[in-house]
PDB file of C-alpha atoms in Angstrom:
ATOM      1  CA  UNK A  55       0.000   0.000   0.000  1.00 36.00           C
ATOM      2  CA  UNK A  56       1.546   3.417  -0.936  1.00 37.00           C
ATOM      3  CA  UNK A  57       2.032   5.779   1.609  1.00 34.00           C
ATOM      4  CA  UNK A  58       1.013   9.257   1.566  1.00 38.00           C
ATOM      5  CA  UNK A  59       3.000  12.012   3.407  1.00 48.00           C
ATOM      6  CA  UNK A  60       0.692  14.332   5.148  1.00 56.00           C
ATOM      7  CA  UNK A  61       1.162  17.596   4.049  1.00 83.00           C
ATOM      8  CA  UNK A  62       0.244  20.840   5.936  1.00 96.00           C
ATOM      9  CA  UNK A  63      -1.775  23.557   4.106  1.00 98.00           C
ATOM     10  CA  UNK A  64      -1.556  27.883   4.193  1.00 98.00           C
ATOM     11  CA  UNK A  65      -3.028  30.065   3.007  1.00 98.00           C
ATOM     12  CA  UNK A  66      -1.319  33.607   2.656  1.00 98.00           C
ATOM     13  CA  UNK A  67      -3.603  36.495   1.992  1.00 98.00           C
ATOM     14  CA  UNK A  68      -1.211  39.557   1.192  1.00 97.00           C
ATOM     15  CA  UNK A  69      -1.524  42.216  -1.795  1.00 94.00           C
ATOM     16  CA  UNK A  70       1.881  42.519  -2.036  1.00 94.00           C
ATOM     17  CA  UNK A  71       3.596  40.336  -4.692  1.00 95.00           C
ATOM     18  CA  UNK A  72       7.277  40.557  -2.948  1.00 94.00           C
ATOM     19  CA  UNK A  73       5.600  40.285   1.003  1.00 93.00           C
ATOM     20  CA  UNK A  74       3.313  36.944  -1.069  1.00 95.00           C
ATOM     21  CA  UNK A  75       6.227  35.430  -3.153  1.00 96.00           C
ATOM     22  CA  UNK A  76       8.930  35.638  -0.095  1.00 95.00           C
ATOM     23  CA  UNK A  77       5.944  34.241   1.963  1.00 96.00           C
ATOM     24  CA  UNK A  78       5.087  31.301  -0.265  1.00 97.00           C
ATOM     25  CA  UNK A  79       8.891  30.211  -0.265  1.00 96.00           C
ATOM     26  CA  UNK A  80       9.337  30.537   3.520  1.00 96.00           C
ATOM     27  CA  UNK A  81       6.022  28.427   3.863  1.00 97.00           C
ATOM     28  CA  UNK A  82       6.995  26.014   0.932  1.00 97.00           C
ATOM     29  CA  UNK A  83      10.234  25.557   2.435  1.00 95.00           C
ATOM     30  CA  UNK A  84       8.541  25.041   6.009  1.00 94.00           C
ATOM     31  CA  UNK A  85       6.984  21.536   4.442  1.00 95.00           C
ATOM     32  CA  UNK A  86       3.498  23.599   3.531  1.00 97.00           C
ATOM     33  CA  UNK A  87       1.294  23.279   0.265  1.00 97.00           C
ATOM     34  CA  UNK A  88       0.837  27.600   0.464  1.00 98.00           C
ATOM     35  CA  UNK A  89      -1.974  28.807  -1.733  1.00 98.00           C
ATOM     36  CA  UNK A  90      -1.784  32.061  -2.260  1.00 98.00           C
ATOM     37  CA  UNK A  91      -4.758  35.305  -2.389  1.00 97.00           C
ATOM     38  CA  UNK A  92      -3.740  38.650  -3.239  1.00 96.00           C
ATOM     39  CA  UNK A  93      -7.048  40.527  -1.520  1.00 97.00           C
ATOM     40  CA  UNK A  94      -9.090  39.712   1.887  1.00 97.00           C
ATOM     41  CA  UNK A  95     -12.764  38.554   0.157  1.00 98.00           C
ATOM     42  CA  UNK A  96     -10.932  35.796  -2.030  1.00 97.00           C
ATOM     43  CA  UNK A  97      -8.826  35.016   1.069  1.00 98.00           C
ATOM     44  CA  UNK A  98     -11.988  34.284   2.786  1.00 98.00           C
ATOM     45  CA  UNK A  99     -13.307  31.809   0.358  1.00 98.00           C
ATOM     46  CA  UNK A 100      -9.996  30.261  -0.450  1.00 98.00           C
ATOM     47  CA  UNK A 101      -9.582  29.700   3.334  1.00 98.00           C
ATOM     48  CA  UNK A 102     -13.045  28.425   3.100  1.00 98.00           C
ATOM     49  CA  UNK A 103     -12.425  26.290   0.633  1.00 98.00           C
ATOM     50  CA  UNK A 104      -9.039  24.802   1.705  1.00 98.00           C
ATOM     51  CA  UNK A 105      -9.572  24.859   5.542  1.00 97.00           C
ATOM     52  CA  UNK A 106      -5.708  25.369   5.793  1.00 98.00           C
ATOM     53  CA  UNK A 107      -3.518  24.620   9.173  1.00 97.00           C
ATOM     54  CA  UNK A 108      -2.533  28.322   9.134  1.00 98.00           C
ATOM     55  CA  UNK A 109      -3.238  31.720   7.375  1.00 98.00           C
ATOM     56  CA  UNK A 110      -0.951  34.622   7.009  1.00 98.00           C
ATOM     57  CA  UNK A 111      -2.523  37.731   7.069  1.00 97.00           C
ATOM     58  CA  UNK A 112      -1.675  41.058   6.198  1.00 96.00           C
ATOM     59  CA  UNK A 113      -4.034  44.071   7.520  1.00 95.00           C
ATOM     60  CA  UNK A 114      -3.733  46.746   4.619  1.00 92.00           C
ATOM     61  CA  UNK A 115      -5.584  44.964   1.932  1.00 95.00           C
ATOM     62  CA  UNK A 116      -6.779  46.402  -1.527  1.00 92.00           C
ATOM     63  CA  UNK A 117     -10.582  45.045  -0.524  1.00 96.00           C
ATOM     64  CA  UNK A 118     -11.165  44.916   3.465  1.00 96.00           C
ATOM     65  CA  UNK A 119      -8.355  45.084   5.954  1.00 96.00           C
ATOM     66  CA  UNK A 120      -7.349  42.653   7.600  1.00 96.00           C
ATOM     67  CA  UNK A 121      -9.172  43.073  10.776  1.00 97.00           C
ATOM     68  CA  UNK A 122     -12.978  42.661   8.633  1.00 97.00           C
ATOM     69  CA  UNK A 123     -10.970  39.414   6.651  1.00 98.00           C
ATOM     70  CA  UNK A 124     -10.232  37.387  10.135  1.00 98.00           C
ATOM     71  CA  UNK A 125     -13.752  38.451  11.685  1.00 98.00           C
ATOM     72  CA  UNK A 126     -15.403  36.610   8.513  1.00 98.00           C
ATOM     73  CA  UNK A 127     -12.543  33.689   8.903  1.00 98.00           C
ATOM     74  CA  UNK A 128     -14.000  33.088  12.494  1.00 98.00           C
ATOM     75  CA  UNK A 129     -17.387  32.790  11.631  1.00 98.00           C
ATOM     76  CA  UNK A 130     -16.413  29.244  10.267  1.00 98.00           C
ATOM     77  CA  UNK A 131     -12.800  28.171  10.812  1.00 97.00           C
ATOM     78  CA  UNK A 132     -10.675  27.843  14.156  1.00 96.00           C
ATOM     79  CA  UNK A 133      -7.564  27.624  11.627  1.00 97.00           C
ATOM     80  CA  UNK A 134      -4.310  29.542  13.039  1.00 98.00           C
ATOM     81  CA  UNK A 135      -4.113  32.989  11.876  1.00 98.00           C
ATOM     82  CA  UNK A 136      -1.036  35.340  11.988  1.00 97.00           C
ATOM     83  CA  UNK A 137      -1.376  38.722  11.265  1.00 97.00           C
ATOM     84  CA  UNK A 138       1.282  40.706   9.550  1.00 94.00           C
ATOM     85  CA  UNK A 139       1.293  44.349   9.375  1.00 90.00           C
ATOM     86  CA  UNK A 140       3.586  47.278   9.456  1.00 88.00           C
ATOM     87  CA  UNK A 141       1.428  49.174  11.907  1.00 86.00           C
ATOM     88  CA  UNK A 142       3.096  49.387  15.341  1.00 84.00           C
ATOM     89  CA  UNK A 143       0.361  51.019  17.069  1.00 88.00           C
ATOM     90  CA  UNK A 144      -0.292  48.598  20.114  1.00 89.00           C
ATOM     91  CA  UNK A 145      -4.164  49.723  19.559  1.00 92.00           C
ATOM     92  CA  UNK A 146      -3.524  47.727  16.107  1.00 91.00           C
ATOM     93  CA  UNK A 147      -2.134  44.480  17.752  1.00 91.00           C
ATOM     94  CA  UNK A 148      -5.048  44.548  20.298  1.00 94.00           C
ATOM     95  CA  UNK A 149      -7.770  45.277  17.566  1.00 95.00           C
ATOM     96  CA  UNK A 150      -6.028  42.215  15.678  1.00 95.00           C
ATOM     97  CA  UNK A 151      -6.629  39.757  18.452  1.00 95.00           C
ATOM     98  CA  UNK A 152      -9.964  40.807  19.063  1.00 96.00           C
ATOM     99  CA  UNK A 153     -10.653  40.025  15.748  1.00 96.00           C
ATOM    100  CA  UNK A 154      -9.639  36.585  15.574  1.00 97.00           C
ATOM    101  CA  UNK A 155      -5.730  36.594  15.229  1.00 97.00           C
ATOM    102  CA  UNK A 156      -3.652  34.061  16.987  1.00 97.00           C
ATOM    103  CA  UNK A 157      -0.342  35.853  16.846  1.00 95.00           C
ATOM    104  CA  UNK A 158       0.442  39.560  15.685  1.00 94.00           C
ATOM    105  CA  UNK A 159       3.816  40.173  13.488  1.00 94.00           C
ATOM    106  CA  UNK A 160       5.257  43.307  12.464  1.00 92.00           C
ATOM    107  CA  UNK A 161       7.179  43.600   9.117  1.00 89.00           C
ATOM    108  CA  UNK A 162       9.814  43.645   8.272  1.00 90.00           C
ATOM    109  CA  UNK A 163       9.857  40.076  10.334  1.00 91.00           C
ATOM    110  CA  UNK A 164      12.750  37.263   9.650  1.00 93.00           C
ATOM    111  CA  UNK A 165      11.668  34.028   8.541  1.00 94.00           C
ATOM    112  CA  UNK A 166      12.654  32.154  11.424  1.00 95.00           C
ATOM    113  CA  UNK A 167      10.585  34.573  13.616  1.00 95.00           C
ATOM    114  CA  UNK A 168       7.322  33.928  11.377  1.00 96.00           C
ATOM    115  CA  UNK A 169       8.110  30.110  11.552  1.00 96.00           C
ATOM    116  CA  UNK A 170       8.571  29.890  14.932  1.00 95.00           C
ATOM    117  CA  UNK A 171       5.433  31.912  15.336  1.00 95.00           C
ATOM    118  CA  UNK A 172       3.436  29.646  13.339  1.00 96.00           C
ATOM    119  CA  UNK A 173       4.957  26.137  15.298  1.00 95.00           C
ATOM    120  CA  UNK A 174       4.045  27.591  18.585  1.00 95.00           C
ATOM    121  CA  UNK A 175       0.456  28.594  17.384  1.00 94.00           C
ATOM    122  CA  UNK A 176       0.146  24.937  15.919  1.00 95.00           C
ATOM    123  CA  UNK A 177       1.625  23.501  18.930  1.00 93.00           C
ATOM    124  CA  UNK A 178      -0.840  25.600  20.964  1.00 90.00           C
ATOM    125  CA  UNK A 179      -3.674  24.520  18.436  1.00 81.00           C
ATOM    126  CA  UNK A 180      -3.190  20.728  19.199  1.00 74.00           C
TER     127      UNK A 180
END
């Protein structure tokens, strides 16, 4: 009988192509399948869809922010979300985690920062 490796999903929701593409390869490289959604409603439905292990999530979106985008990811999903924002008001972080948003990241962030962020939050989802 073949075996088949479990692999984790993500989904990053972030409008900008450098923030997405350096996202997808620290993800990728992190053992993830990473889909990808460059505004917050087709992050909703592709999270949705997918019911991912984690979401990325970045709060100045083209559509809705990022606050509106976890709110509707709540309504149905428990999934790990990170937040990632330049905004380093701490009124930001705490309106973040109201919304729905497991951890709270500031860019720029290093990519062993965001991974470790996302193993304790899966670690702490268990």
């Amino acid at each position: 009988m073949p075996t088949q490796e479990h692999s984790r999903t993500a989904v990053v929701i972030e409008d900008d192509d450098d923030v997405r593409d350096l996202l997808h390869t620290v993800l990728t490289g992190s053992g993830f399948r990473v889909h990808t959604a460059p505004a917050g409603l087709a992050g909703v439905e592709m999270v949705r869809q997918l019911a991912p292990d984690v979401v990325t999530l970045d709060v100045g979106l083209t559509d809705i922010d990022g606050f509106e985008v976890a709110t509707r990811i709540r309504r149905f999903s428990s999934t790990l979300i990170v937040m990632l924002t330049a905004r380093t008001d701490p009124a930001d972080e705490e309106r973040g985690l109201d919304a729905g948003a497991d951890r709270y990241l500031r860019k720029p962030f290093r990519a062993a920062e965001l991974r470790r962020h996302i193993a304790e939050g899966l670690a702490a989802h268990a």
